[in-house]
Tab-separated table of C-alpha atoms and ligand atoms in Angstrom:
chain	number	residue	atom	x	y	z
A	691	MET	CA	13.876	14.805	24.724
A	692	MET	CA	15.556	14.197	21.165
A	693	VAL	CA	17.593	11.597	22.465
A	694	GLY	CA	18.802	9.296	19.604
A	695	ASP	CA	19.306	6.124	22.059
A	696	ILE	CA	16.118	4.361	22.474
A	697	SER	CA	17.797	2.237	24.898
A	698	LEU	CA	17.337	5.538	27.164
A	699	HIS	CA	13.820	6.341	26.466
A	700	LEU	CA	12.570	2.925	27.147
A	701	THR	CA	14.560	3.863	31.050
A	702	ILE	CA	13.235	6.822	30.698
A	703	GLY	CA	9.124	5.625	29.827
A	704	ALA	CA	9.771	2.325	32.094
A	705	ALA	CA	10.366	4.494	34.985
A	706	VAL	CA	7.656	6.664	34.553
A	707	PRO	CA	5.993	5.909	38.491
A	708	SER	CA	2.185	5.018	37.973
A	709	PRO	CA	0.083	4.819	41.357
A	710	GLY	CA	-1.325	1.513	42.957
A	711	PRO	CA	0.224	-1.645	42.270
A	712	SER	CA	-1.752	-2.380	39.133
A	713	ALA	CA	0.091	0.312	37.212
A	714	LYS	CA	4.053	-1.140	37.409
A	715	PRO	CA	4.642	-2.001	34.618
A	716	GLU	CA	5.011	-5.965	34.128
A	717	ARG	CA	6.683	-7.886	32.339
A	718	ALA	CA	4.853	-9.989	28.558
A	719	ASP	CA	5.337	-13.435	30.559
A	720	GLY	CA	5.280	-12.133	34.195
A	721	ASP	CA	1.742	-13.366	34.777
A	722	PHE	CA	1.598	-15.940	32.129
A	723	ALA	CA	1.922	-18.686	34.647
A	724	GLU	CA	-0.712	-17.454	37.304
A	725	ALA	CA	-3.030	-17.076	33.664
A	726	VAL	CA	-2.794	-20.307	32.809
A	727	LEU	CA	-3.761	-21.880	35.916
A	728	THR	CA	-6.431	-19.910	36.944
A	729	GLY	CA	-7.887	-20.208	33.144
A	730	PHE	CA	-7.174	-24.065	33.172
A	731	ALA	CA	-9.178	-24.148	36.455
A	732	ARG	CA	-12.159	-22.261	35.010
A	733	ARG	CA	-15.090	-23.873	32.845
A	734	PRO	CA	-14.739	-23.039	29.727
A	735	ARG	CA	-10.834	-23.511	30.318
A	736	SER	CA	-9.939	-20.413	28.446
A	737	ILE	CA	-5.461	-18.383	27.855
A	738	PRO	CA	-6.407	-14.558	27.831
A	739	CYS	CA	-5.673	-13.432	24.487
A	740	ARG	CA	-2.729	-10.871	25.755
A	741	PHE	CA	-0.312	-13.309	25.829
A	742	PHE	CA	-0.634	-14.527	22.201
A	743	TYR	CA	2.246	-11.817	21.219
A	744	ASP	CA	5.314	-13.045	22.373
A	745	ALA	CA	7.845	-13.066	20.084
A	746	ILE	CA	6.922	-16.340	17.800
A	747	GLY	CA	2.973	-14.926	18.381
A	748	SER	CA	3.972	-11.095	17.392
A	749	GLU	CA	6.037	-12.842	14.376
A	750	LEU	CA	2.735	-14.584	13.085
A	751	PHE	CA	0.836	-12.259	13.887
A	752	GLU	CA	2.228	-10.087	11.351
A	753	GLU	CA	1.949	-12.724	8.959
A	754	ILE	CA	-2.021	-12.351	9.459
A	755	THR	CA	-2.300	-9.295	8.130
A	756	ARG	CA	-0.442	-10.083	4.920
A	757	LEU	CA	-3.319	-12.526	4.328
A	758	GLU	CA	-5.550	-12.255	1.624
A	759	GLU	CA	-8.662	-13.175	4.478
A	760	TYR	CA	-7.536	-10.851	6.504
A	761	TYR	CA	-8.853	-7.797	5.897
A	762	PRO	CA	-9.140	-5.303	8.473
A	763	THR	CA	-4.799	-4.402	7.923
A	764	ARG	CA	-5.511	-3.287	4.318
A	765	ALA	CA	-9.091	-1.979	5.164
A	766	GLU	CA	-7.646	0.852	8.219
A	767	THR	CA	-4.300	1.218	6.463
A	768	ALA	CA	-6.805	2.399	3.522
A	769	LEU	CA	-8.723	4.484	5.653
A	770	LEU	CA	-5.868	6.347	7.337
A	771	GLU	CA	-4.406	7.079	3.414
A	772	VAL	CA	-7.570	8.206	2.029
A	773	HIS	CA	-8.639	9.970	4.755
A	774	ARG	CA	-4.988	11.568	6.053
A	775	ALA	CA	-6.155	14.832	5.519
A	776	GLU	CA	-9.203	15.498	6.813
A	777	ILE	CA	-8.133	13.712	10.004
A	778	ALA	CA	-4.587	16.676	10.522
A	779	ARG	CA	-7.416	19.432	9.625
A	780	GLU	CA	-9.907	17.853	12.426
A	781	VAL	CA	-7.338	17.372	14.919
A	782	GLY	CA	-5.366	19.836	14.257
A	783	GLY	CA	-1.170	19.843	14.656
A	784	GLY	CA	1.467	20.519	17.888
A	785	ARG	CA	-0.547	17.036	19.738
A	786	VAL	CA	1.449	14.555	21.525
A	787	LEU	CA	0.681	11.337	20.145
A	788	VAL	CA	0.047	9.040	23.008
A	789	GLU	CA	-0.183	4.990	21.025
A	790	PHE	CA	-2.121	2.069	22.905
A	791	GLY	CA	-1.137	-1.050	22.489
A	792	SER	CA	1.478	-2.545	19.521
A	793	GLY	CA	-0.202	-1.580	16.764
A	794	SER	CA	1.492	-1.356	12.745
A	795	SER	CA	4.247	0.874	12.996
A	796	ARG	CA	3.541	1.645	9.233
A	797	LYS	CA	0.072	2.861	10.854
A	798	THR	CA	1.511	5.174	13.600
A	799	SER	CA	3.639	6.481	10.495
A	800	LEU	CA	1.241	7.038	8.350
A	801	LEU	CA	-0.353	9.227	10.797
A	802	ILE	CA	2.806	10.563	11.727
A	803	GLY	CA	2.934	11.711	7.688
A	804	ALA	CA	-0.651	13.014	7.475
A	805	LEU	CA	-0.106	14.885	11.131
A	806	GLY	CA	3.393	16.542	10.058
A	807	GLN	CA	5.024	17.997	13.502
A	808	VAL	CA	4.605	15.619	16.548
A	809	PRO	CA	6.008	16.841	19.652
A	810	ALA	CA	6.775	13.478	20.762
A	811	TYR	CA	5.525	10.252	20.925
A	812	ILE	CA	4.449	7.921	23.493
A	813	PRO	CA	4.033	4.505	22.739
A	814	ILE	CA	2.348	2.380	25.449
A	815	ASP	CA	3.188	-1.030	24.994
A	816	ILE	CA	3.235	-4.737	27.937
A	817	ALA	CA	5.876	-6.336	25.341
A	818	ALA	CA	8.861	-4.115	26.002
A	819	GLU	CA	11.237	-6.155	22.783
A	820	SER	CA	8.531	-5.177	19.577
A	821	LEU	CA	8.089	-1.271	21.615
A	822	LYS	CA	12.183	-1.293	21.002
A	823	GLU	CA	11.502	-2.342	17.412
A	824	ALA	CA	8.300	0.007	16.454
A	825	ALA	CA	10.511	3.001	17.813
A	826	GLU	CA	14.052	2.106	16.362
A	827	TRP	CA	11.676	1.893	13.170
A	828	LEU	CA	9.679	5.095	13.661
A	829	SER	CA	12.934	6.925	14.081
A	830	GLY	CA	14.630	6.215	11.138
A	831	GLN	CA	11.499	7.137	9.212
A	832	HIS	CA	10.578	10.197	10.490
A	833	ASP	CA	13.874	12.534	11.503
A	834	GLY	CA	14.428	13.931	15.345
A	835	LEU	CA	10.264	12.548	16.462
A	836	ALA	CA	10.803	12.601	19.911
A	837	ILE	CA	10.088	8.863	21.279
A	838	VAL	CA	9.317	8.112	24.925
A	839	PRO	CA	7.967	4.592	24.963
A	840	LEU	CA	6.050	3.284	28.094
A	841	ILE	CA	6.346	-0.509	29.179
A	842	ALA	CA	3.138	-1.044	30.400
A	843	ASP	CA	-0.135	-2.537	30.518
A	844	PHE	CA	-1.952	0.530	28.261
A	845	THR	CA	-5.899	-0.904	30.246
A	846	LYS	CA	-3.903	-0.057	32.881
A	847	THR	CA	-1.625	3.304	32.583
A	848	ARG	CA	-2.570	6.051	34.846
A	849	THR	CA	-0.290	8.580	34.328
A	850	LEU	CA	1.508	9.585	31.171
A	851	PRO	CA	4.958	11.290	31.078
A	852	ALA	CA	6.398	14.844	31.966
A	853	VAL	CA	6.627	15.438	27.933
A	854	ALA	CA	2.943	15.089	27.492
A	855	GLN	CA	1.216	17.236	29.919
A	856	ARG	CA	2.824	21.064	28.100
A	857	ARG	CA	0.730	19.882	25.004
A	858	GLN	CA	-2.936	18.457	24.223
A	859	ARG	CA	-2.802	15.206	23.114
A	860	LEU	CA	-4.164	12.169	20.450
A	861	GLY	CA	-4.553	8.849	21.703
A	862	PHE	CA	-5.168	6.394	18.907
A	863	PHE	CA	-5.939	2.712	19.080
A	864	SER	CA	-5.279	0.807	15.900
A	865	GLY	CA	-6.260	-2.405	14.574
A	866	SER	CA	-9.643	-3.010	16.226
A	867	THR	CA	-7.650	-4.103	19.545
A	868	ILE	CA	-10.507	-2.921	21.396
A	869	GLY	CA	-12.708	-6.220	19.695
A	870	ASN	CA	-11.042	-8.152	22.301
A	871	LEU	CA	-12.057	-6.493	25.216
A	872	THR	CA	-16.151	-7.111	26.380
A	873	HIS	CA	-18.204	-4.203	26.325
A	874	VAL	CA	-18.072	-3.414	29.762
A	875	GLU	CA	-14.011	-3.217	29.909
A	876	ALA	CA	-13.913	-1.698	26.473
A	877	GLN	CA	-15.695	1.378	28.308
A	878	ALA	CA	-13.660	1.443	31.540
A	879	PHE	CA	-10.971	1.624	28.912
A	880	LEU	CA	-12.097	4.278	26.911
A	881	ALA	CA	-13.345	6.329	30.647
A	882	ASN	CA	-9.429	5.609	31.595
A	883	ALA	CA	-7.932	6.989	28.046
A	884	ALA	CA	-10.445	10.517	29.011
A	885	ARG	CA	-8.710	10.576	32.409
A	886	LEU	CA	-5.624	9.687	30.837
A	887	LEU	CA	-5.280	11.804	27.769
A	888	GLY	CA	-7.079	14.803	29.453
A	889	LYS	CA	-9.792	17.870	28.595
A	890	GLY	CA	-9.165	19.233	24.623
A	891	SER	CA	-7.635	15.681	23.454
A	892	ALA	CA	-8.487	13.901	20.776
A	893	PHE	CA	-8.669	9.977	20.545
A	894	LEU	CA	-8.925	8.483	17.485
A	895	VAL	CA	-10.030	4.531	17.248
A	896	GLY	CA	-10.129	1.642	14.406
A	897	VAL	CA	-12.643	-0.826	15.076
A	898	ASP	CA	-13.782	-3.950	12.701
A	899	LEU	CA	-16.968	-3.365	11.445
A	900	LYS	CA	-19.846	-6.225	12.004
A	901	LYS	CA	-20.341	-8.183	8.571
A	902	PRO	CA	-21.058	-11.077	7.524
A	903	ALA	CA	-20.235	-14.282	9.059
A	904	SER	CA	-18.652	-15.443	5.171
A	905	ILE	CA	-16.700	-12.947	5.405
A	906	LEU	CA	-15.629	-12.687	9.456
A	907	ILE	CA	-14.929	-16.686	9.746
A	908	PRO	CA	-12.330	-16.571	6.619
A	909	ALA	CA	-10.482	-13.662	7.948
A	910	TYR	CA	-9.799	-15.884	11.470
A	911	ASN	CA	-9.553	-19.293	10.035
A	912	ASP	CA	-7.193	-18.671	6.698
A	913	THR	CA	-7.032	-21.444	4.055
A	914	ARG	CA	-3.276	-21.363	4.682
A	915	GLY	CA	-3.043	-22.179	8.421
A	916	VAL	CA	-1.269	-19.092	10.042
A	917	THR	CA	-4.256	-18.176	12.058
A	918	ALA	CA	-4.537	-21.872	13.580
A	919	ALA	CA	-0.248	-21.465	13.873
A	920	PHE	CA	-0.929	-18.444	15.963
A	921	ASN	CA	-3.508	-19.772	18.405
A	922	LEU	CA	-1.433	-22.932	18.295
A	923	ASN	CA	1.298	-21.018	19.356
A	924	LEU	CA	-0.378	-19.920	23.001
A	925	LEU	CA	0.178	-24.244	23.310
A	926	ALA	CA	3.907	-24.452	22.138
A	927	ARG	CA	4.317	-21.592	24.894
A	928	ILE	CA	3.299	-23.020	27.422
A	929	ASN	CA	5.629	-25.452	26.453
A	930	ARG	CA	8.542	-23.357	26.208
A	931	GLU	CA	7.879	-21.528	29.113
A	932	LEU	CA	5.716	-23.550	31.795
A	933	ASP	CA	6.755	-27.383	31.418
A	934	GLY	CA	4.049	-28.194	30.119
A	935	ASP	CA	3.818	-31.704	27.601
A	936	PHE	CA	1.499	-30.563	24.928
A	937	ASP	CA	0.633	-32.491	21.408
A	938	LEU	CA	-0.084	-29.694	19.543
A	939	SER	CA	-1.026	-31.922	16.613
A	940	ARG	CA	-3.863	-33.591	19.582
A	941	PHE	CA	-5.152	-30.283	19.809
A	942	ALA	CA	-6.968	-28.235	16.660
A	943	HIS	CA	-7.835	-23.982	15.682
A	944	ASP	CA	-11.958	-23.178	15.958
A	945	ALA	CA	-13.457	-19.422	14.649
A	946	ILE	CA	-16.897	-18.851	14.958
A	947	TYR	CA	-18.652	-16.346	14.979
A	948	ASN	CA	-20.476	-15.210	17.929
A	949	ALA	CA	-24.092	-13.209	16.569
A	950	MET	CA	-25.704	-12.627	20.039
A	951	GLN	CA	-23.091	-10.959	21.347
A	952	GLY	CA	-21.652	-9.470	18.282
A	953	ARG	CA	-17.554	-11.301	18.367
A	954	MET	CA	-15.739	-13.707	16.427
A	955	GLU	CA	-15.095	-16.591	19.383
A	956	MET	CA	-11.793	-18.503	18.659
A	957	TYR	CA	-10.864	-21.901	20.483
A	958	LEU	CA	-8.582	-24.662	20.978
A	959	VAL	CA	-10.169	-28.206	20.912
A	960	SER	CA	-8.693	-30.992	22.491
A	961	LEU	CA	-8.762	-33.783	19.086
A	962	ALA	CA	-9.231	-36.516	22.423
A	963	ARG	CA	-9.500	-37.303	25.916
A	964	GLN	CA	-5.549	-36.351	27.345
A	965	SER	CA	-3.635	-35.537	30.561
A	966	VAL	CA	-1.655	-32.701	30.196
A	967	ARG	CA	1.568	-31.668	32.630
A	968	VAL	CA	1.758	-27.659	33.296
A	969	LEU	CA	4.083	-26.663	35.872
A	970	GLY	CA	4.054	-29.667	37.344
A	971	ARG	CA	0.112	-29.841	37.688
A	972	GLU	CA	-2.033	-32.564	35.385
A	973	PHE	CA	-5.138	-31.566	33.702
A	974	VAL	CA	-7.249	-33.683	31.820
A	975	PHE	CA	-8.698	-32.463	28.666
A	976	ALA	CA	-12.286	-34.421	27.268
A	977	GLU	CA	-12.508	-35.190	23.548
A	978	GLY	CA	-14.057	-31.505	22.513
A	979	GLU	CA	-13.323	-29.677	25.103
A	980	ARG	CA	-12.606	-26.265	24.436
A	981	ILE	CA	-10.168	-23.539	25.759
A	982	HIS	CA	-11.378	-20.423	24.777
A	983	THR	CA	-8.320	-18.054	23.650
A	984	GLU	CA	-10.232	-14.947	22.026
A	985	ASN	CA	-12.860	-12.701	21.883
A	986	SER	CA	-12.411	-10.103	18.772
A	987	HIS	CA	-15.986	-8.156	19.018
A	988	LYS	CA	-17.902	-6.133	15.718
A	989	TYR	CA	-19.466	-2.659	16.120
A	990	THR	CA	-21.760	-0.510	13.645
A	991	VAL	CA	-20.517	2.769	13.335
A	992	PRO	CA	-23.429	4.010	15.601
A	993	GLU	CA	-23.353	0.865	18.258
A	994	PHE	CA	-19.606	2.173	19.098
A	995	GLN	CA	-20.153	5.440	18.406
A	996	ALA	CA	-22.520	5.039	21.639
A	997	LEU	CA	-20.101	3.202	23.677
A	998	ALA	CA	-17.712	6.230	23.412
A	999	ARG	CA	-20.587	8.755	24.145
A	1000	ALA	CA	-21.447	6.592	27.814
A	1001	SER	CA	-17.495	6.806	28.139
A	1002	GLY	CA	-17.226	10.828	27.896
A	1003	TRP	CA	-15.871	11.122	24.158
A	1004	HIS	CA	-17.563	13.295	22.177
A	1005	ALA	CA	-17.934	11.319	18.686
A	1006	VAL	CA	-17.277	13.709	15.693
A	1007	LYS	CA	-16.787	11.775	13.122
A	1008	ALA	CA	-16.498	8.051	11.852
A	1009	TRP	CA	-14.913	6.976	8.281
A	1010	THR	CA	-15.622	3.604	7.101
A	1011	ASP	CA	-14.542	2.301	3.249
A	1012	PRO	CA	-17.109	1.680	0.686
A	1013	ASP	CA	-17.177	-2.636	1.342
A	1014	ARG	CA	-18.097	-1.103	4.936
A	1015	LEU	CA	-15.130	-3.310	6.563
A	1016	PHE	CA	-13.922	-1.613	9.406
A	1017	SER	CA	-14.229	2.072	10.888
A	1018	LEU	CA	-12.169	4.741	12.244
A	1019	HIS	CA	-13.984	7.208	14.648
A	1020	LEU	CA	-12.586	10.413	15.931
A	1021	LEU	CA	-13.027	11.506	19.178
A	1022	GLN	CA	-12.998	14.704	21.406
A	1023	LEU	CA	-13.207	16.066	24.770
A	1024	ASP	CA	-14.325	18.365	25.795
B	1446	AVJ	C1	-5.995	-7.486	15.939
B	1446	AVJ	C2	-6.123	-8.342	18.062
B	1446	AVJ	C3	-7.489	-7.479	17.327
B	1446	AVJ	O1	-9.342	-9.682	16.912
B	1446	AVJ	O2	-7.767	-9.345	14.804
B	1446	AVJ	C4	-6.344	-11.713	14.280
B	1446	AVJ	C5	-5.818	-10.679	16.372
B	1446	AVJ	N1	-6.709	-12.409	16.165
B	1446	AVJ	N2	-6.659	-12.838	14.523
B	1446	AVJ	C6	-8.158	-9.633	15.848
B	1446	AVJ	C7	-6.062	-11.709	15.934
B	1446	AVJ	C8	-6.458	-13.700	15.416
B	1446	AVJ	C9	-7.055	-9.117	16.555
B	1446	AVJ	N3	-6.653	-7.805	16.755
């Protein structure tokens, strides 16, 4: 599998047969129209957060990760750097690395560097373009690294490529992307990951910690307005792809901490009563009406460990930074 041609790897990954219609690889925007129409028919209105990540949204997210107020990326990267030797010792060598979602390649590179030799790296992501870019960058960083990308929805992946079957696996799910799932969805995801990675596997999961709203809110509502642009890009994307006529100046970004649910919530708020056309249909937004665009759940260490155990994992170890901003959990399957 040590082929230098990334597009060949992409073809291999995409061609892996997976059972059931829900497991078939979909294009990143394949169900955007359906999701928007469904989300706009509901009250409160909503758009699933996976649609943030078109080319522009992915760029904006990269910019978010460099913001002063957005601590998660820095905190998680520091945890990987500080504890790399211990992580490598706990995980052990020779495992095939399976990454869920498009984590930053930088963090993946750090992990691969810490582990030493990784027999194969299988990134699973629905966004083919960013998968390809990350794979290209990583193969430049780690000479001879066998990369087998899988273009798929990581919450629905049921089978791994053949290269993963010969060795034990290490899963990697970084950036607190698990926080975008509800507790019920997160438990189902962890249980599916257990089935996918199999007996004897290890799983490294980055999870954002519960903390005061005074730190959380600026992280999701920065002074430069990058997160606002990231959120509003959903409406711009509807204009670009679904023949929409949203006036972006008539919607505002909002981020609140829902203490009851232990999560950040992002909304787009209609600043006036207005009528918008999408795919030839008319939608009326009341003044002050909100479109829910993201949940970002926060966990204490024991809360996440309980969730992991309920999904069949053994919680081996958790690392946190001195400021208690972020946690890195090592899970194992007996
Ligand atoms: C990294 C996808 C989990 O919830 O913090 C950043 C995305 N949303 N700012 C997060 C995000 C607003 C994010 N994830």
